[in-house]
PDB file of C-alpha atoms and ligand atoms in Angstrom:
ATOM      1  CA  UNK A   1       0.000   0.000   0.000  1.00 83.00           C
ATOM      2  CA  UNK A   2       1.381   3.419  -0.782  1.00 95.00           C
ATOM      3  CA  UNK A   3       1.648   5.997   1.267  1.00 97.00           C
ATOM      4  CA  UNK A   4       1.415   9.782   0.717  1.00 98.00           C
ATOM      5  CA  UNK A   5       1.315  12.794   3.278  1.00 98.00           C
ATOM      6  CA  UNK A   6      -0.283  16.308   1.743  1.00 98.00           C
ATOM      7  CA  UNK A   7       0.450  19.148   3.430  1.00 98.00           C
ATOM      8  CA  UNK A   8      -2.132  21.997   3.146  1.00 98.00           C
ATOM      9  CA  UNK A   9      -4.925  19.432   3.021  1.00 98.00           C
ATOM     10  CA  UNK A  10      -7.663  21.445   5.000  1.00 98.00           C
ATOM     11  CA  UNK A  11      -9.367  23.253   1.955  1.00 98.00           C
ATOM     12  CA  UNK A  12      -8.900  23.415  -1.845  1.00 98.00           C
ATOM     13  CA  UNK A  13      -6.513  21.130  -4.260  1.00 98.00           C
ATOM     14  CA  UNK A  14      -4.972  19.247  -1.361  1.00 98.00           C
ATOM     15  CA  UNK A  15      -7.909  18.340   0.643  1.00 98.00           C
ATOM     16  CA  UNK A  16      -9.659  16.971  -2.752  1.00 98.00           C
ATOM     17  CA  UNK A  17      -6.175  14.782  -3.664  1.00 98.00           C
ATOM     18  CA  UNK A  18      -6.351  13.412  -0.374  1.00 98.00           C
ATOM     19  CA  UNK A  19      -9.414  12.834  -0.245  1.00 98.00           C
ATOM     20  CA  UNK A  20      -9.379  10.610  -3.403  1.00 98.00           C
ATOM     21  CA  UNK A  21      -5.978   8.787  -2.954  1.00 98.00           C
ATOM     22  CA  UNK A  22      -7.899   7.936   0.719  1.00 98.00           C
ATOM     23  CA  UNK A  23     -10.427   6.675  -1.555  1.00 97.00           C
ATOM     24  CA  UNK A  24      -8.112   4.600  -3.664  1.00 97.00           C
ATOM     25  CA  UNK A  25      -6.924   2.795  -0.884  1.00 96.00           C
ATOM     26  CA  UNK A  26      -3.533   4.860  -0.146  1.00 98.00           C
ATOM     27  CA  UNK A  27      -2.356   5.428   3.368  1.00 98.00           C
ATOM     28  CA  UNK A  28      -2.844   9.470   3.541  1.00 98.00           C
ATOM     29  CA  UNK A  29      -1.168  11.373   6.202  1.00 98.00           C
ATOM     30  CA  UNK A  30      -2.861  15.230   6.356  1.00 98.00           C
ATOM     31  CA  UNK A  31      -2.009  18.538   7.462  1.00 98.00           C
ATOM     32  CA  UNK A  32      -2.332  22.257   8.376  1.00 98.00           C
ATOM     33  CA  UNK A  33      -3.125  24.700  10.558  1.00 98.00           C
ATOM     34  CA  UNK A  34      -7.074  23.747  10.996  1.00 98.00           C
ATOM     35  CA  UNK A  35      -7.911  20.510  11.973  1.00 98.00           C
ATOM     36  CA  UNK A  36     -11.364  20.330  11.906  1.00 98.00           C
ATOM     37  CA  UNK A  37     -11.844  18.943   8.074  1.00 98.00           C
ATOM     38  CA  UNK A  38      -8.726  16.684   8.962  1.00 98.00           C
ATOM     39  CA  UNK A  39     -10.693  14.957  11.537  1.00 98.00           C
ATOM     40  CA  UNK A  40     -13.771  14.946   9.189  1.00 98.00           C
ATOM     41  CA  UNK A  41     -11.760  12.940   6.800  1.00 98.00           C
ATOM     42  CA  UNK A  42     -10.384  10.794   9.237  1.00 98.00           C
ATOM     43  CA  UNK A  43     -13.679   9.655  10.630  1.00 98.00           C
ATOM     44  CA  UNK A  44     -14.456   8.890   7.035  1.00 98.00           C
ATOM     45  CA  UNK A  45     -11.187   6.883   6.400  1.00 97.00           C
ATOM     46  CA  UNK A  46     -10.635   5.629   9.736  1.00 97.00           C
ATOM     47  CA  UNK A  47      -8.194   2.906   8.444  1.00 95.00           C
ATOM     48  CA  UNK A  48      -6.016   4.589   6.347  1.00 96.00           C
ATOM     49  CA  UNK A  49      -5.875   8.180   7.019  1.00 98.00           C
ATOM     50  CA  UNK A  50      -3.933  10.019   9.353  1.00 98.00           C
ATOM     51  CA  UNK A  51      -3.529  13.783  10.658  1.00 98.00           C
ATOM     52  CA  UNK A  52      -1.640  16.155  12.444  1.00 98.00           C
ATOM     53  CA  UNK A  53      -1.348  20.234  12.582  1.00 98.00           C
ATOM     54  CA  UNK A  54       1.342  21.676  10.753  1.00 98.00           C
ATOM     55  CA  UNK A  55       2.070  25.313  10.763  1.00 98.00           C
ATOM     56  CA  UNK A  56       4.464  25.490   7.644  1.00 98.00           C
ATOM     57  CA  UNK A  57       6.110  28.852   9.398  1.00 98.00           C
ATOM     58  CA  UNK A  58       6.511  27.206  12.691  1.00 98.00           C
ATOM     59  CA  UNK A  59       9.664  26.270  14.059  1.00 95.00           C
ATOM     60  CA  UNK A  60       8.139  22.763  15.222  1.00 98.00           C
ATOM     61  CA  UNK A  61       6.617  22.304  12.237  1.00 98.00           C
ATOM     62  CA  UNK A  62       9.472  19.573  10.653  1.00 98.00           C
ATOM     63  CA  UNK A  63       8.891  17.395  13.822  1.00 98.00           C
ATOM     64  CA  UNK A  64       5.256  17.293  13.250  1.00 98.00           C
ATOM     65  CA  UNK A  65       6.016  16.028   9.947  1.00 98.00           C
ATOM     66  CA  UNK A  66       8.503  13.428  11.185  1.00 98.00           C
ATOM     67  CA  UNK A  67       6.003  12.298  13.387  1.00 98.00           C
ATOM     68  CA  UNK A  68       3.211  11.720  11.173  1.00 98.00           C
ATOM     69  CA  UNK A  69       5.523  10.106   9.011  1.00 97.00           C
ATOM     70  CA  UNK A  70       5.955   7.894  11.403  1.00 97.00           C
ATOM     71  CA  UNK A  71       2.453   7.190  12.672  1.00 97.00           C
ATOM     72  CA  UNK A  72       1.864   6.540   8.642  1.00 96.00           C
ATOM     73  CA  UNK A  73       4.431   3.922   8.696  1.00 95.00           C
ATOM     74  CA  UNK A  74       6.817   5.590   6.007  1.00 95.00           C
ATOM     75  CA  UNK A  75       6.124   7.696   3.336  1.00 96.00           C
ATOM     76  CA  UNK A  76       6.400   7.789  -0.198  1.00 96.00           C
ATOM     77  CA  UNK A  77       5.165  10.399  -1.667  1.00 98.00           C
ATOM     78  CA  UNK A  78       4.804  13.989  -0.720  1.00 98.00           C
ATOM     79  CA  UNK A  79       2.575  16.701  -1.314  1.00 98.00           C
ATOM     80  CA  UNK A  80       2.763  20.158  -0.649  1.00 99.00           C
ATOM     81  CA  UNK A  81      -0.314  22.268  -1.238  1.00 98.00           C
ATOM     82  CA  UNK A  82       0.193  24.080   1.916  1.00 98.00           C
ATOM     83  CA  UNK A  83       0.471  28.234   0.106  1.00 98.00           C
ATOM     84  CA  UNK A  84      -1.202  31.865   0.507  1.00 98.00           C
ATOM     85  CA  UNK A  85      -0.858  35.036  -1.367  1.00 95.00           C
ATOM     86  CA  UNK A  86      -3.275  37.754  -2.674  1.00 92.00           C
ATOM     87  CA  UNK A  87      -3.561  40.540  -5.481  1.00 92.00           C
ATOM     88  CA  UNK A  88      -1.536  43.100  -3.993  1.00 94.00           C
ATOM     89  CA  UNK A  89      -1.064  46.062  -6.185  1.00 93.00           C
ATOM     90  CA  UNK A  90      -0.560  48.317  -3.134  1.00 95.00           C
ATOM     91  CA  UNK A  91       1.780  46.602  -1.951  1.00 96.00           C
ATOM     92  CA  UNK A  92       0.885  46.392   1.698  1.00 97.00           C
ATOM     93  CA  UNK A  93       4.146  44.943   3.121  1.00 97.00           C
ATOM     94  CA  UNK A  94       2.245  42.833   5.934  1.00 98.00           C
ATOM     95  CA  UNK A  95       0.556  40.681   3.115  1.00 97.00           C
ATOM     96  CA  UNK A  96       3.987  40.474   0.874  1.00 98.00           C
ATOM     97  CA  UNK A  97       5.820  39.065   4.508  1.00 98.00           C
ATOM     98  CA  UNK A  98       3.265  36.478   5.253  1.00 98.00           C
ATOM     99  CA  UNK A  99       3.191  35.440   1.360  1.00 98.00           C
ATOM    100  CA  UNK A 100       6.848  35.108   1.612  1.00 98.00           C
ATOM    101  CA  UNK A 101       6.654  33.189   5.202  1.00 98.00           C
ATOM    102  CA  UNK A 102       4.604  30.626   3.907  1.00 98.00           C
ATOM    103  CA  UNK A 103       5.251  29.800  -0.023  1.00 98.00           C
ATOM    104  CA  UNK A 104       9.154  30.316   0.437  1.00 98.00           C
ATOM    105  CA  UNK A 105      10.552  30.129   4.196  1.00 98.00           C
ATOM    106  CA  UNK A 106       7.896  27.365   4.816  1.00 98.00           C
ATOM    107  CA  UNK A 107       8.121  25.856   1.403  1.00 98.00           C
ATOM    108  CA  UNK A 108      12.244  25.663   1.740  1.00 98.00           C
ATOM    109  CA  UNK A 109      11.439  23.854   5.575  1.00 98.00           C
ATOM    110  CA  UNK A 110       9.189  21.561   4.072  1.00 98.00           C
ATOM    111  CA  UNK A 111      10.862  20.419   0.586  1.00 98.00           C
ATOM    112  CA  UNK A 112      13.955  19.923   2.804  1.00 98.00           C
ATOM    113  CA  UNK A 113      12.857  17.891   5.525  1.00 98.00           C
ATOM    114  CA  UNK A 114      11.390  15.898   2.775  1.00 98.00           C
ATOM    115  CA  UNK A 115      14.262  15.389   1.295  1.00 97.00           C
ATOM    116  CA  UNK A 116      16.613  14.609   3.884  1.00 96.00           C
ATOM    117  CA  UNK A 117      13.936  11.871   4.959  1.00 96.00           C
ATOM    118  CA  UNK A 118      14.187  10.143   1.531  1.00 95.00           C
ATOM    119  CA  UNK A 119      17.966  10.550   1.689  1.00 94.00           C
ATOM    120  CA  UNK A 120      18.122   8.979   5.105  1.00 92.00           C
ATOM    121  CA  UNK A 121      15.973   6.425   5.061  1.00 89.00           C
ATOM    122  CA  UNK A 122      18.070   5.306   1.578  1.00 67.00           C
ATOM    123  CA  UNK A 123      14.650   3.968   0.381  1.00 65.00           C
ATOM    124  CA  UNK A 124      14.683   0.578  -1.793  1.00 68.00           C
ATOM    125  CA  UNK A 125      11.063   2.169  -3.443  1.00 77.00           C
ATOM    126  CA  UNK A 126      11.415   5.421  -5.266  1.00 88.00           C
ATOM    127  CA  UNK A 127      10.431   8.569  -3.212  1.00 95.00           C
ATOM    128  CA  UNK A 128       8.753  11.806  -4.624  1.00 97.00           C
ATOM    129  CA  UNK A 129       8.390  15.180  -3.369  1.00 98.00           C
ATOM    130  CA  UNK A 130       5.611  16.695  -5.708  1.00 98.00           C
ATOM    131  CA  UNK A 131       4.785  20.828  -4.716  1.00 98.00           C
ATOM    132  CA  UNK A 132       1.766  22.659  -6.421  1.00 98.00           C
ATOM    133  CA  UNK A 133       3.233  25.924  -7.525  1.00 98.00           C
ATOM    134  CA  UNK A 134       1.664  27.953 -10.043  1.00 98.00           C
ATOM    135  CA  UNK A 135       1.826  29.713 -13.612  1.00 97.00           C
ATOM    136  CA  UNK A 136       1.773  32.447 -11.747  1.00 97.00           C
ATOM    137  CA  UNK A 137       5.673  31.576 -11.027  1.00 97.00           C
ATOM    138  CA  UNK A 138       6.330  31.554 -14.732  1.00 97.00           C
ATOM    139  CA  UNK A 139       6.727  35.667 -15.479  1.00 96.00           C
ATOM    140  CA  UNK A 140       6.340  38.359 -13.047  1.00 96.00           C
ATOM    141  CA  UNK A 141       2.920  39.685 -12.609  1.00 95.00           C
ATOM    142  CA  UNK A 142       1.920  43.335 -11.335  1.00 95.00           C
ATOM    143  CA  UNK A 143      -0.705  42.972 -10.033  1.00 94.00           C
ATOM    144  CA  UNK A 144       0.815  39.903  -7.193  1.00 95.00           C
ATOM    145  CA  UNK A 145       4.558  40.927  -7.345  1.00 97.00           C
ATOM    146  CA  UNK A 146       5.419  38.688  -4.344  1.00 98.00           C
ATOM    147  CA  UNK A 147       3.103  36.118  -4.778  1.00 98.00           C
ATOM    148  CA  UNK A 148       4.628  35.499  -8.356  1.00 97.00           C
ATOM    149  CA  UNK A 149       7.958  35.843  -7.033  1.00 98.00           C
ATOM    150  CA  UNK A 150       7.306  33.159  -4.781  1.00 98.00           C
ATOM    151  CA  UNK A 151       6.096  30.781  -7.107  1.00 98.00           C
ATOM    152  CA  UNK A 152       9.133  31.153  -9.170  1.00 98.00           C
ATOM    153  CA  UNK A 153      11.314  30.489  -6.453  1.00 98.00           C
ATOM    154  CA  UNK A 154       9.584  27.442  -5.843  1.00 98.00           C
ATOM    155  CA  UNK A 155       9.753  26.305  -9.100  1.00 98.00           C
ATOM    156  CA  UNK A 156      13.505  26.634  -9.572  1.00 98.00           C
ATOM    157  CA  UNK A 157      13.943  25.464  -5.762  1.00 98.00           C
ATOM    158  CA  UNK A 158      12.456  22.268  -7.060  1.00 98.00           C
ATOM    159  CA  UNK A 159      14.850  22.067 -10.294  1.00 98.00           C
ATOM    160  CA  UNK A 160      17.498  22.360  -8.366  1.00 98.00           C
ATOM    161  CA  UNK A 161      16.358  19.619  -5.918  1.00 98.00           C
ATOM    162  CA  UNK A 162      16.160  17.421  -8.749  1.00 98.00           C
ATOM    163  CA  UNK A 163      19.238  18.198  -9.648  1.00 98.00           C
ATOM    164  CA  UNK A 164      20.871  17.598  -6.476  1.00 98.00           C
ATOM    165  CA  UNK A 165      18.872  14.395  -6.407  1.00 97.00           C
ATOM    166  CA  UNK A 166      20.887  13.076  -8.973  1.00 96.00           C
ATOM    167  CA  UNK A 167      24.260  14.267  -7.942  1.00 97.00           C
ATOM    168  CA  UNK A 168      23.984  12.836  -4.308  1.00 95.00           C
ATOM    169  CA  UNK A 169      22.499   9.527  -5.904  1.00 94.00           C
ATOM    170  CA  UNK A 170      18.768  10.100  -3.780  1.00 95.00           C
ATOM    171  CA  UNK A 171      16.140   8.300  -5.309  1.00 94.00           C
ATOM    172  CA  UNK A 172      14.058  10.780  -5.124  1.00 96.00           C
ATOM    173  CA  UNK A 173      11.665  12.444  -7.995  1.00 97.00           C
ATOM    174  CA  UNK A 174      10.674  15.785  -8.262  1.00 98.00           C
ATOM    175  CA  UNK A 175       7.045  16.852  -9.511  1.00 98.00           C
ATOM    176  CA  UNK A 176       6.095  20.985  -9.880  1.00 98.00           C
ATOM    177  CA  UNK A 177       2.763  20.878 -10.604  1.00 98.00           C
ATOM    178  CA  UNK A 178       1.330  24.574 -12.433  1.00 98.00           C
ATOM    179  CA  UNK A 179      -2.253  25.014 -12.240  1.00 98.00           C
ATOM    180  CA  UNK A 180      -4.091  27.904 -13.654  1.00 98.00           C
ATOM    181  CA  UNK A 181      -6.806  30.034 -11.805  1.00 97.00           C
ATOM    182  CA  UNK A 182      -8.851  27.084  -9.608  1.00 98.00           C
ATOM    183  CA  UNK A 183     -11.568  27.981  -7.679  1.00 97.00           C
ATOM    184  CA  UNK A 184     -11.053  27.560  -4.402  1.00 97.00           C
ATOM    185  CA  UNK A 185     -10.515  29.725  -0.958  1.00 95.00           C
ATOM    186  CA  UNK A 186      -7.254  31.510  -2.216  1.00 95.00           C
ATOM    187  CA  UNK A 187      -9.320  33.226  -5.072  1.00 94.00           C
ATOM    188  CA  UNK A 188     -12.132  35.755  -4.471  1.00 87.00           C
ATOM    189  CA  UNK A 189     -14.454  34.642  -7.048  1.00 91.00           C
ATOM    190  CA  UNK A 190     -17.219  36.401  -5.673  1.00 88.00           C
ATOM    191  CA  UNK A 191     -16.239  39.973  -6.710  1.00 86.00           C
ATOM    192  CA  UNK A 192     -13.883  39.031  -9.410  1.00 86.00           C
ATOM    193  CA  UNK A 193     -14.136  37.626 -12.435  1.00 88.00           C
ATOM    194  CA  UNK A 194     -10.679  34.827 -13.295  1.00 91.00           C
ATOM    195  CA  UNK A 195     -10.358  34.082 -17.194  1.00 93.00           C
ATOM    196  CA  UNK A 196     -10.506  30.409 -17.727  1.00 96.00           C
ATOM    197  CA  UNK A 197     -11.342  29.526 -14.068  1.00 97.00           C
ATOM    198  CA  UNK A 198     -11.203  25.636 -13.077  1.00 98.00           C
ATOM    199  CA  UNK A 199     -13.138  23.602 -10.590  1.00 98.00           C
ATOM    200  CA  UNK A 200     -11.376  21.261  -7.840  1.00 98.00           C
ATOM    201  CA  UNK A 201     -12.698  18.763  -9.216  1.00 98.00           C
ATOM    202  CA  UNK A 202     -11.627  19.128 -12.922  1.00 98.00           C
ATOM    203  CA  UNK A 203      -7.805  19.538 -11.592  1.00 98.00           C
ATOM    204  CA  UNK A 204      -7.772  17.069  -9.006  1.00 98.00           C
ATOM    205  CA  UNK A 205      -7.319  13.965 -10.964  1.00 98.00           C
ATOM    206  CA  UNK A 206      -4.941  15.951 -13.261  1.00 98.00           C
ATOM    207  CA  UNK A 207      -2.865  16.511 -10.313  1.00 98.00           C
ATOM    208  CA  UNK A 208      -3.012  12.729  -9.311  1.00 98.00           C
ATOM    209  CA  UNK A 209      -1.935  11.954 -12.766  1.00 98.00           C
ATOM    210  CA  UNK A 210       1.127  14.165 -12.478  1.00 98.00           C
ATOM    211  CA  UNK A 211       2.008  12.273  -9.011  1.00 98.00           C
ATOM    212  CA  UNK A 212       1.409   8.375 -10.540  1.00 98.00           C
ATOM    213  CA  UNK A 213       3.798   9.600 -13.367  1.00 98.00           C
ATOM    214  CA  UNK A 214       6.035  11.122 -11.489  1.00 97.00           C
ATOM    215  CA  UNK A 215       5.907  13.952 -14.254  1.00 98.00           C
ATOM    216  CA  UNK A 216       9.183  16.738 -13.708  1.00 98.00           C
ATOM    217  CA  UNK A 217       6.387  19.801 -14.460  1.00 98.00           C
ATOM    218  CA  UNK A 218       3.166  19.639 -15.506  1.00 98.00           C
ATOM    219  CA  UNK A 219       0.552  22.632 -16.355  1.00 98.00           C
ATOM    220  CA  UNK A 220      -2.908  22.537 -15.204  1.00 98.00           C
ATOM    221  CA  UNK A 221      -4.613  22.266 -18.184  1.00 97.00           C
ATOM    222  CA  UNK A 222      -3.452  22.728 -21.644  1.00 97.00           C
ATOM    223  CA  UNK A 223      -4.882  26.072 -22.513  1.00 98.00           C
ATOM    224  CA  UNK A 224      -3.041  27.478 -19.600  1.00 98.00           C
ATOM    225  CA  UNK A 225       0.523  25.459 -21.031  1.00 98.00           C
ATOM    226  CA  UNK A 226      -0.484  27.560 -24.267  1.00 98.00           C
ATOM    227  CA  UNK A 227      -1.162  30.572 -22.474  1.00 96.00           C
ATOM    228  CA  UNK A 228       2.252  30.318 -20.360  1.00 96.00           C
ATOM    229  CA  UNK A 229       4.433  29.311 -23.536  1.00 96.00           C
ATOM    230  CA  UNK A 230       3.356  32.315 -25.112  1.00 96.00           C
ATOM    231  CA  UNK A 231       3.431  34.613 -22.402  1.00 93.00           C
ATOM    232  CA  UNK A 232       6.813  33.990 -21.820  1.00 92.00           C
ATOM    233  CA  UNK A 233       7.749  34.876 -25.733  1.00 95.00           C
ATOM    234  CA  UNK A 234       6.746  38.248 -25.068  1.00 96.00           C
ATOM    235  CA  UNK A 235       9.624  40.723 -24.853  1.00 95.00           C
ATOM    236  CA  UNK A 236       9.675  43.280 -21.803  1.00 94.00           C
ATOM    237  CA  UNK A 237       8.959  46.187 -23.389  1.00 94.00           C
ATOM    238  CA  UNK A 238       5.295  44.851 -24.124  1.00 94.00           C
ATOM    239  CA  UNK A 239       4.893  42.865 -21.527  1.00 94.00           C
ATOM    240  CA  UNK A 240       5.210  45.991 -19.145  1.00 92.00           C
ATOM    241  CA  UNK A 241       2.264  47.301 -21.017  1.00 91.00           C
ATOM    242  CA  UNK A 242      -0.030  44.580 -20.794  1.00 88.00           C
ATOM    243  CA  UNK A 243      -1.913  45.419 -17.787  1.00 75.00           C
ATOM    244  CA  UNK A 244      -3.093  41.994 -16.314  1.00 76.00           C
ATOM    245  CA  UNK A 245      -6.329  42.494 -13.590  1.00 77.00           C
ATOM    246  CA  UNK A 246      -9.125  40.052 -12.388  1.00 73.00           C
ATOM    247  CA  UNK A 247     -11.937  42.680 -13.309  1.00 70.00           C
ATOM    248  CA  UNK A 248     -14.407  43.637 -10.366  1.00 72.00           C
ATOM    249  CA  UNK A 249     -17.982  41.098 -11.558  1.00 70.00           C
TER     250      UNK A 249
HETATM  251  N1  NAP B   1      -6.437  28.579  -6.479  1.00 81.65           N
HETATM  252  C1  NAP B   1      -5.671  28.908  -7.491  1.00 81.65           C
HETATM  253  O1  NAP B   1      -6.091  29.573  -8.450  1.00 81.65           O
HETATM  254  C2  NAP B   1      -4.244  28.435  -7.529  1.00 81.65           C
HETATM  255  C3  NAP B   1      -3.569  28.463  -8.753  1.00 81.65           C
HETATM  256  C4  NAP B   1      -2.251  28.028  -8.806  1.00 81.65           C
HETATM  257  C5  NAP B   1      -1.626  27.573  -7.674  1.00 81.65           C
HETATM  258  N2  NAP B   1      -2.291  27.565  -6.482  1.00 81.65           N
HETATM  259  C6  NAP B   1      -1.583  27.055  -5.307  1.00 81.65           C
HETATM  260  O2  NAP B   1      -2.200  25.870  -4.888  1.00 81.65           O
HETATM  261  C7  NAP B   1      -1.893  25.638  -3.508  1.00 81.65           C
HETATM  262  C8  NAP B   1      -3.159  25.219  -2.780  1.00 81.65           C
HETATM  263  O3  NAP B   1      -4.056  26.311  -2.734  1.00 81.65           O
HETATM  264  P1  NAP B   1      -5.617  26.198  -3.008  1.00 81.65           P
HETATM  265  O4  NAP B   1      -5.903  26.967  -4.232  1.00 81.65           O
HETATM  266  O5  NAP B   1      -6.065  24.784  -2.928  1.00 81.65           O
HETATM  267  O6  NAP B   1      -6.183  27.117  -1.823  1.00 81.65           O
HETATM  268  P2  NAP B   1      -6.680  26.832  -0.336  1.00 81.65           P
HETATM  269  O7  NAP B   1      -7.972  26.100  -0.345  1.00 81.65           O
HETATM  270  O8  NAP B   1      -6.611  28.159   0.319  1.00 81.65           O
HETATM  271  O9  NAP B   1      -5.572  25.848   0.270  1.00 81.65           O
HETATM  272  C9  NAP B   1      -4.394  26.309   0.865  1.00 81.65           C
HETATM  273  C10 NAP B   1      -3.930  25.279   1.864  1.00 81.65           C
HETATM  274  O10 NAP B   1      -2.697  25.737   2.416  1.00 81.65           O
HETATM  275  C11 NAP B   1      -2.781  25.621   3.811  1.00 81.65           C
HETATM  276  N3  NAP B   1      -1.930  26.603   4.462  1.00 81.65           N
HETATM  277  C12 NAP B   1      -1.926  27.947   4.331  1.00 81.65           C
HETATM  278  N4  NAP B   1      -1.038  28.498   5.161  1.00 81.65           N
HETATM  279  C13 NAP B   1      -0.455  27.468   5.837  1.00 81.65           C
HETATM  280  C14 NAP B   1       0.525  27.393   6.858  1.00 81.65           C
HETATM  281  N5  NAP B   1       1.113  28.486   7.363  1.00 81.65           N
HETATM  282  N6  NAP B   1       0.892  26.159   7.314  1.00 81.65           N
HETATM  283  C15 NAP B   1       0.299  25.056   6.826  1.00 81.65           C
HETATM  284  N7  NAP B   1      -0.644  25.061   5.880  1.00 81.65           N
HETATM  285  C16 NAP B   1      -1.014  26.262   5.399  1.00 81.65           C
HETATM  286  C17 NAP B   1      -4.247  25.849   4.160  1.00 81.65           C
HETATM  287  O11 NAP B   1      -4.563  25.234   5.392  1.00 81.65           O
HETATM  288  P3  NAP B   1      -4.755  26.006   6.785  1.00 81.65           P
HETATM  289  O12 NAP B   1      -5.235  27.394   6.472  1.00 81.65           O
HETATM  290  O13 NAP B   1      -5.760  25.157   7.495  1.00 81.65           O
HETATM  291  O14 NAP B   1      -3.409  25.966   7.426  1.00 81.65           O
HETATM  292  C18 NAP B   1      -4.927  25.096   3.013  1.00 81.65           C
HETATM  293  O15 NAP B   1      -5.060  23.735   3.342  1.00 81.65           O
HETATM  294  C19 NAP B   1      -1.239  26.927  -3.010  1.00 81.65           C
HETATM  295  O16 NAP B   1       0.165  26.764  -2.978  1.00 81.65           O
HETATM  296  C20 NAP B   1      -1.604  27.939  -4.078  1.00 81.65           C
HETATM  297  O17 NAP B   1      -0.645  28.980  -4.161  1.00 81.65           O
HETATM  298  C21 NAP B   1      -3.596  27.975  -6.385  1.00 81.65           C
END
C-alpha cells in the first residue's frame, strides 16, 4: 500500500487529492493549521488516514512532519499544497511578509525535511516530493509581485532539488505541478471575475496523474501550457504594457 502525506490538506486542491488517494486505498497522512476537516476525513477513512497540525512557518513544524511520518508507517510520496498570497497592487508589506513566510521560508522547511527523509531512510522504493506551484511563477505579474515571485522560487527550488537528487544519488523524484486560476478559498471569485477559471474537481485527478507519473512539471490544463508558452515569448517592453487584472464582476 502506498503511502502519501499532503500538506495543506484542510481546503482546496490538497484536501480533494487526499481525499481521493484515501479513496483509492492509499495510506494518507494530512495537514495544516485547521484541523477540523482533517478529523472529518479521518472519521471517514478511519483505516487509512492520518492527521496532524502543521504550521508550515513554525519552528516545530518539521517534527510534526517526522512524526506523522511515522504514525503513517513511512512515506512515499509527498505533497505540498500548503500556500497563501493575494492581489496586492498596493503593496501592503504585511501581506507580501506572510506570502513570503509561507510559499518560500515554509516551502524551503518543508521540501527539505522531505528530502533529507528520503535521503536517510536510503529507500529501496522510489520517493517523490511533488509541490503545487503555479503559472503564476512563470513571469512576473503586477498585479501579485510577491506572490509570483514566490512561485518562481519554488519552481527553480524544485529544479534544483532534482538536480541535487541526482548528484547525491537520492532516489528521489521531483514533480512541480502549475495550475491555472482554480476555484477555491485563495481566489475571491465572488467579486472578481478569473479568465478560464477551473473547478477542484476538474484539476484534481490531473494533479493525481502528475504524481502516478512522477511527471518533472506539468501545467494545469493545456490552454493554460499555451497561455504560459506564449506569455513567456513576449519581450519586456510589451509585456510591461499589458496590464493583467481580475476585473471587479
Ligand atoms: N487557487 C488557485 O487559483 C491556484 C492556482 C495556482 C496555484 N495555487 C496554489 O495551490 C496551492 C493550494 O491552494 P488552493 O488553491 O487549494 O487554496 P486553499 O484552499 O486556500 O488551500 C491552501 C492550503 O494551504 C494551507 N496553508 C496555508 N497556510 C499554511 C501554513 N502556514 N501552514 C500550513 N498550511 C497552510 C491551508 O490550510 P490552513 O489554512 O488550514 O493551514 C490550506 O489547506 C497553493 O500553494 C496555491 O498557491 C492555487
Amino acid at each position: 500500500m502506498k503511502r502519501i502525506i499532503v500538506i495543506g490538506a484542510s481546503s482546496g486542491m490538497g484536501y480533494k487529492v487526499a481525499s481521493d488517494f484515501a479513496r483509492m486505498g492509499w495510506k494518507v497522512g494530512v495537514s495544516a493549521r485547521r484541523t477540523e476537516p482533517l478529523a472529518a476525513l479521518q472519521s471517514q477513512y478511519p483505516d487509512n488516514v492520518q492527521y496532524t497540525y502543521i504550521d508550515v512557518t513554525a519552528s516545530d513544524a518539521v517534527k510534526h512532519f517526522y512524526d506523522l511520518i511515522e504514525r503513517l508507517g513511512g512515506m512515499d510520496v509527498m505533497l505540498l499544497c500548503a500556500g497563501t498570497g493575494w492581489n496586492n497592487p498596493e503593496l501592503d508589506p504585511a501581506k507580501d511578509m506572510h506570502t513570503l513566510q509561507v510559499n518560500v521560508m515554509g516551502f524551503t522547511r518543508m521540501v527539505n525535511a522531505a528530502y533529507k527523509y528520503f535521503k536517510d531512510t536510503a529507500n529501496v522504493n522510489r520517493g517523490q516530493i511533488a509541490a503545487i506551484t503555479s503559472i503564476a511563477g512563470t513571469k512576473g505579474i503586477g498585479i501579485s509581485a510577491t506572490y509570483s515571485a514566490s512561485k518562481a522560487y519554488q519552481s527553480r527550488y524544485l529544479q534544483a532539488i532534482d538536480q541535487l537528487a541526482h548528484q547525491q544519488h537520492v532516489n528521489v523524484a521531483v514533480t512541480e505541478i502549475r495550475p491555472g486560476f482554480v476555484n477555491t478559498d485563495l481566489l475571491d471569485v465572488s467579486r472578481h471575475n478569473y479568465p478560464m477559471l477551473m473547478s477542484v474537481d476538474y484539476v484534481a485527478p490531473r494533479i493525481e496523474r502528475a504524481i502516478l507519473r512522477r511527471r518533472r512539471v506539468t501545467t494545469i490544463d493545456s490552454r493554460w501550457a499555451v497561455v504560459t508558452a506564449l506569455w513567456r515569448l513576449i519581450p519586456n517592453p510589451i509585456w510591461r504594457r499589458i496590464a493583467l487584472d481580475n476585473p471587479a464582476k
